[in-house]
Amino acid sequence: MRISVIGCGYLGAVHAACMAKLGHQVIGIDVDEAKIAALSNSKAPFYEPGLDELLEEVQASGRLSFTTDMAEAAASSVHFICVGTPQKKGENGADMTFVDAAASDLLEHLGPGDLVVGKSTVPVGTASRLSDVIRAQEPDAHLVWNPEFLREGHAVADTLSPDRFVYGVSDGSEDHPAVSVLDEVYSAPLAGGTPRLVTDHPTAELVKTAANSFLATKISFINAMAELCEAAGADVTQLADAIGMDDRIGRKFLNAGIGFGGGCLPKDIRAFMARAGELGADQALTFLREVDSINMRRRTRVVELTRELCGGTLLGKRITVLGAAFKPESDDVRDSPALSIAAQLQLQGAVVTVTDPKALANAAKRFPELHYEPETHVSVEKADALLLLTEWQEYQNLDPYELGRRVESPRILDGRNVLDSEKWRAAGWTYRGLGRP
Ligand code: UGA
């Protein structure tokens, strides 16, 4: 099939490469010339494991190319909208500028029978609105909302074999013409057993925001338990293991720590609350405000714990932050709790060095005032305290004995509860976890 993918960021670049991998003829379109130049050279403009190799493979096959020219979409009959919906400046709602621009730029290139597939995370009601715009231009074209559930760091595998497909079509019916077209696009994963659900437009849009809200709630739930564990002298990691053994609860996404960040969960729960307000259903989501504030409280808590760890003051203390990305296997620093904590510590008088295997360039753009050091062993030299804030495997593998010889004082705050506390204590370190005695 001939497919266009509009928007080549974290979502679109991966989607374009994966659609070509599935055997389709794909054109990736973006307004950013630098991004298109990099992608055309098989270089993703961000770090995602396996993506550069996949880009190279599918570009060599001739099935994938990139352009800034929307007119090239005219050769395709299926058009994926993969642009971002960031949080509006100074407001909770989602900024729809990019989605609206992508849809309107695409309009004049649509032909009869074309399918427009929305993948971006949008406020409920967007699909029906865009569907009307599309049908006004090309009465024989259809819009389907097909939310994306990929995780950064696992994006290629999540796209090639997702947990499920959700197709939101105007009448919510299996017989809608868009269903068979998308079935053909996804024939390989469908044949591999990925289930698919056909819904109406608003349900498909809500599935995405509901899923992210549930994940955010799960993380804030365990972080609230961490606060309680700290007050009661209990251990939240054991608590999570024990409640997670109940199938109905499950252990995944119950890792207490510095909280969630990234380009999705924080802005999605806020946009969801804003949209619920517009629909007159704000009461239904007031709990998400609490989810958000529990999450933000983690960052303040880590700053306070670091002060305690440093003997009551941060002034002039040399602090090394291990990890800047919002999660491991990513260079994404959007709303990264690690970086936000690093910046807070610096504002409160600490001398902060940040290290990360992949995210330092992005971090330096966001917080140029922090000091960055790519080599872990150099970054910890003479430190008064280490903070492990992004659980990269290489930080989990650090040898406390070897590290102990480099730092000024062997003190570590494990912001992700991933280190073996007994091992670090045995090596002479003062170890602090979050929600652990
Ligand atoms: C999230 C969802 O997991 C994806 O399903 C969704 O497609 C994506 O948003 C999106 O909307 O595009 P992602 O932002 O890549 O994916 O990252 P997650 O793996 O969900 O992690 C989010 C944050 O939660 C990270 O900061 C992570 O460190 C934190 N987290 C996760 C915890 O603090 N504890 C946990 O137990 C799990």
Coordinates of C-alpha atoms and ligand atoms in Angstrom, one line a residue:
M1 CA 0.0 0.0 0.0
R2 CA 1.1 3.6 -0.5
I3 CA 1.2 5.4 2.8
S4 CA 2.1 8.9 3.9
V5 CA 3.1 9.7 7.5
I6 CA 2.7 13.4 8.4
G7 CA 4.9 14.5 11.3
C8 CA 8.2 12.7 11.8
G9 CA 8.8 13.1 15.5
Y10 CA 9.1 10.3 18.1
L11 CA 5.8 8.9 16.9
G12 CA 5.9 9.5 13.1
A13 CA 9.5 8.6 12.4
V14 CA 9.0 5.2 14.1
H15 CA 5.6 4.7 12.5
A16 CA 7.0 5.5 9.0
A17 CA 9.9 3.1 9.4
C18 CA 7.7 0.4 10.8
M19 CA 5.1 0.7 8.0
A20 CA 7.9 0.3 5.4
K21 CA 9.1 -2.7 7.4
L22 CA 5.6 -4.2 7.1
G23 CA 6.1 -4.0 3.3
H24 CA 4.3 -0.7 2.4
Q25 CA 5.6 2.1 0.2
V26 CA 6.0 5.0 2.6
I27 CA 6.7 8.8 2.4
G28 CA 7.4 10.6 5.7
I29 CA 6.5 14.3 5.6
D30 CA 7.6 17.0 8.1
V31 CA 8.0 20.8 8.0
D32 CA 11.3 20.6 9.7
E33 CA 14.1 20.5 7.1
A34 CA 16.8 19.4 9.4
K35 CA 14.7 16.5 10.6
I36 CA 14.0 15.4 7.1
A37 CA 17.6 15.7 6.1
A38 CA 18.7 13.5 9.1
L39 CA 16.0 10.9 8.5
S40 CA 16.9 10.7 4.8
N41 CA 20.4 9.8 5.9
S42 CA 18.9 7.0 8.1
K43 CA 19.7 9.0 11.3
A44 CA 16.8 9.5 13.7
P45 CA 16.9 13.0 15.2
F46 CA 16.4 11.4 18.6
Y47 CA 17.7 8.2 20.3
E48 CA 15.4 5.2 20.0
P49 CA 17.0 1.8 20.2
G50 CA 17.0 -0.1 16.9
L51 CA 15.5 2.8 14.9
D52 CA 18.6 3.9 12.9
E53 CA 19.2 0.3 11.9
L54 CA 15.6 -0.1 10.8
L55 CA 15.7 3.2 8.9
E56 CA 18.8 2.0 7.0
E57 CA 17.2 -1.3 6.2
V58 CA 13.9 0.0 4.8
Q59 CA 15.5 2.9 3.0
A60 CA 17.9 0.5 1.3
S61 CA 14.8 -1.5 0.2
G62 CA 13.5 1.7 -1.5
R63 CA 10.2 1.5 0.5
L64 CA 10.8 4.6 2.6
S65 CA 11.6 8.2 1.7
F66 CA 11.2 11.6 3.4
T67 CA 10.2 15.0 2.2
T68 CA 9.1 18.5 3.3
D69 CA 6.7 18.7 0.4
M70 CA 3.1 17.8 1.4
A71 CA 2.2 17.5 -2.3
E72 CA 4.0 14.2 -2.3
A73 CA 1.2 12.8 -0.1
A74 CA -1.0 12.8 -3.2
A75 CA 0.5 9.6 -4.4
S76 CA -0.6 7.8 -1.2
S77 CA -4.1 6.6 -0.3
V78 CA -3.6 6.2 3.4
H79 CA -2.4 9.2 5.4
F80 CA -1.3 8.9 9.0
I81 CA -1.4 12.1 11.1
C82 CA 1.4 11.8 13.7
V83 CA 2.2 15.4 14.8
G84 CA 2.5 16.5 18.4
T85 CA -0.2 17.9 20.7
P86 CA 1.9 19.6 23.4
Q87 CA 0.5 21.4 26.4
K88 CA -0.6 24.9 25.6
K89 CA 1.6 27.6 27.1
G90 CA 0.2 28.7 30.5
E91 CA -2.9 26.4 30.1
N92 CA -3.8 22.8 30.7
G93 CA -5.4 22.1 27.4
A94 CA -3.7 20.5 24.4
D95 CA -2.3 22.8 21.6
M96 CA -4.0 21.6 18.4
T97 CA -2.1 23.9 16.1
F98 CA 0.0 21.1 14.5
V99 CA -2.9 18.7 14.1
D100 CA -5.1 21.3 12.5
A101 CA -2.3 22.5 10.2
A102 CA -1.4 19.0 9.1
A103 CA -5.1 18.2 8.3
S104 CA -5.7 21.4 6.4
D105 CA -2.4 21.1 4.4
L106 CA -3.3 17.6 3.5
L107 CA -6.9 18.5 2.3
E108 CA -6.0 19.6 -1.2
H109 CA -4.0 16.4 -1.9
L110 CA -6.7 14.0 -0.9
G111 CA -8.4 11.8 -3.5
P112 CA -11.6 9.8 -3.6
G113 CA -11.5 6.8 -1.3
D114 CA -8.5 8.1 0.7
L115 CA -8.2 7.2 4.3
V116 CA -6.9 9.8 6.9
V117 CA -5.7 8.0 10.1
G118 CA -5.3 10.1 13.2
K119 CA -2.6 8.8 15.6
S120 CA -1.9 11.9 17.7
T121 CA -3.3 12.1 21.2
V122 CA -6.1 14.6 21.0
P123 CA -9.0 16.0 23.0
V124 CA -12.2 13.9 22.5
G125 CA -14.3 15.5 19.8
T126 CA -11.3 16.2 17.5
A127 CA -12.0 13.3 15.2
S128 CA -15.6 14.2 14.5
R129 CA -14.6 17.8 13.8
L130 CA -11.8 16.8 11.4
S131 CA -14.0 14.2 9.8
D132 CA -16.5 17.0 8.8
V133 CA -13.6 19.1 7.4
I134 CA -12.3 16.2 5.3
R135 CA -15.7 15.2 4.0
A136 CA -16.5 18.8 3.0
Q137 CA -13.4 18.7 0.8
E138 CA -13.5 15.1 -0.4
P139 CA -16.8 13.5 0.3
D140 CA -15.5 10.0 -0.6
A141 CA -12.6 10.2 1.9
H142 CA -12.8 8.8 5.5
L143 CA -11.2 9.6 8.8
V144 CA -10.4 6.9 11.3
W145 CA -8.9 7.6 14.8
N146 CA -6.3 4.9 15.5
P147 CA -4.5 5.9 18.8
E148 CA -0.9 4.9 19.3
F149 CA 0.3 3.2 22.5
L150 CA 4.0 2.9 21.9
R151 CA 6.5 3.5 24.7
E152 CA 9.7 5.5 24.1
G153 CA 12.6 3.1 24.4
H154 CA 10.5 0.2 23.0
A155 CA 8.9 2.1 20.1
V156 CA 9.9 -0.2 17.3
A157 CA 8.7 -3.4 18.9
D158 CA 5.5 -1.7 20.2
T159 CA 4.7 -0.5 16.7
L160 CA 5.4 -3.7 14.9
S161 CA 3.6 -5.9 17.4
P162 CA 1.3 -3.8 19.6
D163 CA -0.9 -5.0 22.4
R164 CA -4.0 -4.0 20.5
F165 CA -5.3 -1.9 17.6
V166 CA -8.2 0.5 18.2
Y167 CA -10.0 1.8 15.1
G168 CA -12.4 4.7 15.7
V169 CA -14.8 5.1 12.8
S170 CA -17.7 7.6 12.3
D171 CA -20.4 5.0 12.8
G172 CA -18.5 2.7 15.1
S173 CA -19.3 -0.2 12.8
E174 CA -17.2 -3.2 11.6
D175 CA -18.7 -2.6 8.2
H176 CA -17.3 0.9 7.8
P177 CA -15.1 1.0 4.7
A178 CA -12.1 2.3 6.7
V179 CA -11.9 -1.0 8.7
S180 CA -10.9 -3.2 5.8
V181 CA -8.3 -0.7 4.6
L182 CA -6.6 -0.5 8.0
D183 CA -6.8 -4.3 8.3
E184 CA -4.8 -4.4 5.1
V185 CA -2.2 -1.9 6.5
Y186 CA -1.8 -3.9 9.6
S187 CA -2.3 -7.3 8.1
A188 CA 1.0 -8.7 9.4
P189 CA 0.5 -7.9 13.1
L190 CA -3.1 -8.8 12.9
A191 CA -2.1 -12.2 11.4
G192 CA 0.4 -12.4 14.4
G193 CA -2.5 -12.3 16.8
T194 CA -2.8 -8.6 17.8
P195 CA -6.4 -8.0 18.7
R196 CA -8.3 -5.1 17.3
L197 CA -11.4 -3.2 18.4
V198 CA -13.7 -1.1 16.2
T199 CA -15.3 1.8 18.1
D200 CA -16.8 5.2 17.3
H201 CA -14.6 8.3 17.1
P202 CA -15.0 9.6 20.7
T203 CA -14.4 6.2 22.2
A204 CA -11.2 5.7 20.3
E205 CA -9.9 9.1 21.4
L206 CA -10.9 8.4 25.0
V207 CA -9.2 5.0 25.0
K208 CA -5.9 6.7 24.6
T209 CA -6.3 9.4 27.3
A210 CA -7.9 6.9 29.6
A211 CA -5.0 4.4 29.2
N212 CA -2.4 7.1 30.0
S213 CA -4.5 8.4 32.9
F214 CA -4.7 4.9 34.4
L215 CA -0.9 4.5 34.1
A216 CA -0.3 7.9 35.7
T217 CA -2.7 7.0 38.5
K218 CA -1.0 3.7 39.1
I219 CA 2.4 5.5 39.5
S220 CA 1.0 8.2 41.7
F221 CA -0.8 5.6 43.8
I222 CA 2.4 3.8 44.6
N223 CA 4.2 7.1 45.2
A224 CA 1.4 8.1 47.7
M225 CA 2.1 4.7 49.4
A226 CA 5.8 5.6 49.4
E227 CA 4.9 8.8 51.3
L228 CA 3.1 6.7 53.8
C229 CA 5.8 4.1 54.0
E230 CA 8.3 6.8 54.9
A231 CA 6.0 8.1 57.6
A232 CA 5.5 4.6 59.0
G233 CA 9.0 3.2 58.5
A234 CA 7.8 0.6 55.9
D235 CA 9.3 -0.4 52.6
V236 CA 7.3 0.5 49.5
T237 CA 9.2 -1.9 47.2
Q238 CA 8.2 -4.9 49.3
L239 CA 4.7 -3.5 49.5
A240 CA 4.5 -3.2 45.7
D241 CA 5.8 -6.7 45.3
A242 CA 3.2 -8.1 47.6
I243 CA 0.2 -6.2 46.2
G244 CA 1.4 -6.8 42.7
M245 CA 1.1 -10.6 43.2
D246 CA -2.7 -10.0 43.1
D247 CA -3.5 -10.5 39.4
R248 CA -6.1 -7.8 39.6
I249 CA -3.5 -5.3 40.6
G250 CA -0.4 -6.5 38.8
R251 CA 3.2 -5.5 39.6
K252 CA 3.9 -3.4 36.4
F253 CA 3.9 0.4 36.8
L254 CA 4.2 0.1 40.6
N255 CA 7.7 1.4 40.8
A256 CA 7.8 4.2 43.3
G257 CA 10.4 6.9 42.8
I258 CA 10.7 10.4 41.6
G259 CA 7.5 10.1 39.5
F260 CA 6.5 10.2 35.9
G261 CA 7.6 12.7 33.3
G262 CA 8.0 12.8 29.5
G263 CA 6.1 14.2 26.6
C264 CA 2.9 12.2 27.3
L265 CA 1.6 11.3 30.7
P266 CA 1.9 14.8 32.4
K267 CA 0.4 16.8 29.5
D268 CA -2.2 14.1 28.7
I269 CA -3.7 14.0 32.2
R270 CA -3.9 17.9 32.2
A271 CA -5.4 18.1 28.7
F272 CA -7.9 15.4 29.7
M273 CA -9.0 17.5 32.8
A274 CA -9.3 20.6 30.6
R275 CA -11.4 18.8 28.0
A276 CA -13.6 17.2 30.7
G277 CA -14.2 20.8 32.0
E278 CA -15.3 21.9 28.5
L279 CA -17.7 19.0 28.4
G280 CA -19.1 19.9 31.8
A281 CA -17.7 16.6 33.3
D282 CA -14.8 18.1 35.3
Q283 CA -15.9 16.4 38.5
A284 CA -15.2 13.0 36.9
L285 CA -11.6 13.8 36.6
T286 CA -10.8 15.9 39.7
F287 CA -8.8 12.9 41.0
L288 CA -6.3 13.5 38.2
R289 CA -5.4 16.8 39.9
E290 CA -4.4 14.8 42.9
V291 CA -2.5 12.3 40.7
D292 CA -0.6 15.3 39.2
S293 CA 0.1 16.9 42.6
I294 CA 1.4 13.6 44.2
N295 CA 3.7 13.3 41.2
M296 CA 5.0 16.9 41.4
R297 CA 5.5 16.4 45.2
R298 CA 8.0 13.7 44.5
R299 CA 10.4 16.2 43.0
T300 CA 10.2 18.5 46.1
R301 CA 10.7 15.5 48.3
V302 CA 13.9 14.5 46.6
V303 CA 15.3 18.0 47.0
E304 CA 14.4 17.8 50.7
L305 CA 15.9 14.4 51.1
T306 CA 19.1 15.5 49.4
R307 CA 19.4 18.4 51.8
E308 CA 19.0 15.9 54.7
L309 CA 21.6 13.6 53.1
C310 CA 24.0 16.5 52.8
G311 CA 23.8 17.3 56.5
G312 CA 21.1 20.0 56.4
T313 CA 22.3 22.4 53.7
L314 CA 22.7 22.3 50.0
L315 CA 24.9 25.4 49.8
G316 CA 28.1 24.7 48.0
K317 CA 27.5 20.9 48.0
R318 CA 28.7 19.1 45.0
I319 CA 25.9 16.9 43.8
T320 CA 26.1 14.5 40.8
V321 CA 22.8 13.6 39.1
L322 CA 23.0 10.2 37.3
G323 CA 20.4 10.4 34.5
A324 CA 18.7 13.3 32.7
A325 CA 16.3 11.6 30.4
F326 CA 12.7 11.1 31.7
K327 CA 13.3 7.3 31.4
P328 CA 16.1 5.0 30.4
E329 CA 16.8 4.1 26.7
S330 CA 15.6 7.6 25.6
D331 CA 17.2 11.0 25.1
D332 CA 13.9 12.7 25.7
V333 CA 14.1 15.3 28.5
R334 CA 10.6 16.7 28.1
D335 CA 9.2 17.3 31.6
S336 CA 12.0 15.0 33.0
P337 CA 11.7 14.8 36.8
A338 CA 15.5 14.1 36.9
L339 CA 16.3 17.4 35.2
S340 CA 13.7 19.4 37.1
I341 CA 15.2 18.1 40.4
A342 CA 18.8 18.9 39.2
A343 CA 17.7 22.5 38.4
Q344 CA 15.9 22.9 41.8
L345 CA 19.1 21.8 43.6
Q346 CA 21.2 24.2 41.7
L347 CA 18.7 27.0 42.5
Q348 CA 19.1 26.2 46.1
G349 CA 22.8 26.6 46.1
A350 CA 24.2 23.2 45.2
V351 CA 26.9 22.8 42.6
V352 CA 25.2 20.3 40.3
T353 CA 26.8 18.0 37.7
V354 CA 24.5 16.0 35.4
T355 CA 25.5 12.9 33.5
D356 CA 23.5 10.7 31.1
P357 CA 24.5 8.3 28.3
K358 CA 22.2 9.9 25.7
A359 CA 20.3 12.9 26.8
L360 CA 23.0 15.5 27.6
A361 CA 22.6 17.5 24.4
N362 CA 18.9 17.9 24.9
A363 CA 19.3 18.6 28.6
A364 CA 21.8 21.4 27.9
K365 CA 19.3 23.0 25.5
R366 CA 16.7 23.0 28.2
F367 CA 18.8 23.9 31.3
P368 CA 22.0 25.6 30.0
E369 CA 22.9 26.7 33.5
L370 CA 23.6 23.2 34.7
H371 CA 27.0 21.5 34.4
Y372 CA 27.1 18.4 32.2
E373 CA 29.7 15.7 32.1
P374 CA 29.3 12.7 29.7
E375 CA 31.7 10.3 31.6
T376 CA 30.1 8.8 34.6
H377 CA 33.4 8.3 36.5
V378 CA 34.4 11.9 35.9
S379 CA 31.0 13.3 36.9
V380 CA 31.2 11.7 40.3
E381 CA 34.7 13.0 41.2
K382 CA 34.6 14.7 44.7
A383 CA 30.8 14.6 44.9
D384 CA 29.2 15.2 48.3
A385 CA 26.2 13.1 47.2
L386 CA 25.0 11.1 44.2
L387 CA 21.4 11.0 43.0
L388 CA 20.4 8.2 40.7
L389 CA 17.4 9.7 39.0
T390 CA 17.1 7.8 35.7
E391 CA 17.5 4.0 36.0
W392 CA 19.9 3.4 33.0
Q393 CA 21.3 -0.1 33.3
E394 CA 24.9 1.2 33.5
Y395 CA 24.0 3.1 36.7
Q396 CA 22.4 0.0 38.2
N397 CA 25.6 -1.9 37.4
L398 CA 27.9 0.7 39.1
D399 CA 30.3 -0.8 41.6
P400 CA 29.9 0.9 45.0
Y401 CA 33.5 0.1 46.1
E402 CA 35.1 1.6 43.0
L403 CA 32.8 4.6 43.1
G404 CA 33.4 5.1 46.8
R405 CA 37.1 5.9 46.0
R406 CA 36.1 8.7 43.7
V407 CA 33.5 10.7 45.6
E408 CA 34.2 13.1 48.5
S409 CA 31.4 11.5 50.7
P410 CA 29.8 8.1 49.9
R411 CA 26.2 9.2 50.0
I412 CA 23.6 8.1 47.4
L413 CA 19.9 8.8 46.9
D414 CA 18.3 6.1 44.8
G415 CA 15.5 8.0 43.2
R416 CA 14.2 4.9 41.3
N417 CA 14.7 2.2 44.1
V418 CA 16.8 0.1 41.8
L419 CA 20.0 -0.4 43.7
D420 CA 20.7 -3.2 46.2
S421 CA 20.7 -1.1 49.4
E422 CA 22.5 -3.8 51.5
K423 CA 25.3 -4.0 49.0
W424 CA 25.8 -0.2 48.9
R425 CA 25.6 0.0 52.7
A426 CA 28.1 -2.8 53.1
A427 CA 30.5 -0.8 50.8
G428 CA 30.3 2.1 53.3
W429 CA 27.7 4.2 51.6
T430 CA 24.9 6.1 53.3
Y431 CA 22.0 4.9 51.1
R432 CA 18.5 6.5 50.9
G433 CA 15.7 5.1 48.8
L434 CA 12.3 6.6 48.3
G435 CA 9.6 5.1 50.6
R436 CA 12.2 2.7 52.1
P437 CA 13.6 2.7 55.6
Ligands
UGA1 C1 3.5 6.5 27.8 C2 2.6 5.2 27.7 O1 3.2 4.2 28.6 C3 2.5 4.7 26.3 O2 1.6 3.6 26.3 C4 1.9 5.8 25.5 O3 1.8 5.5 24.1 C5 2.9 7.0 25.5 O4 3.0 7.5 26.9 C6 2.3 8.1 24.7 O5 1.2 8.7 25.1 O6 2.8 8.4 23.6 P1 6.2 6.8 27.7 O7 5.9 8.3 27.9 O8 7.1 6.5 26.6 O9 4.8 6.1 27.3 O10 6.8 6.2 29.0 P2 6.3 5.3 30.2 O11 7.1 4.0 30.0 O12 4.9 5.2 30.3 O13 6.9 6.0 31.4 C7 6.4 7.3 31.8 C8 7.0 7.8 33.0 O14 6.6 7.1 34.2 C9 8.5 7.8 33.1 O15 9.0 9.0 33.6 C10 8.8 6.6 34.0 O16 10.0 6.7 34.6 C11 7.7 6.7 35.0 N1 7.4 5.4 35.7 C12 6.9 4.4 35.0 C13 7.4 5.4 37.0 O17 7.8 6.4 37.7 N2 7.1 4.2 37.7 C14 6.7 3.1 37.0 O18 6.4 2.1 37.6 C15 6.6 3.2 35.6

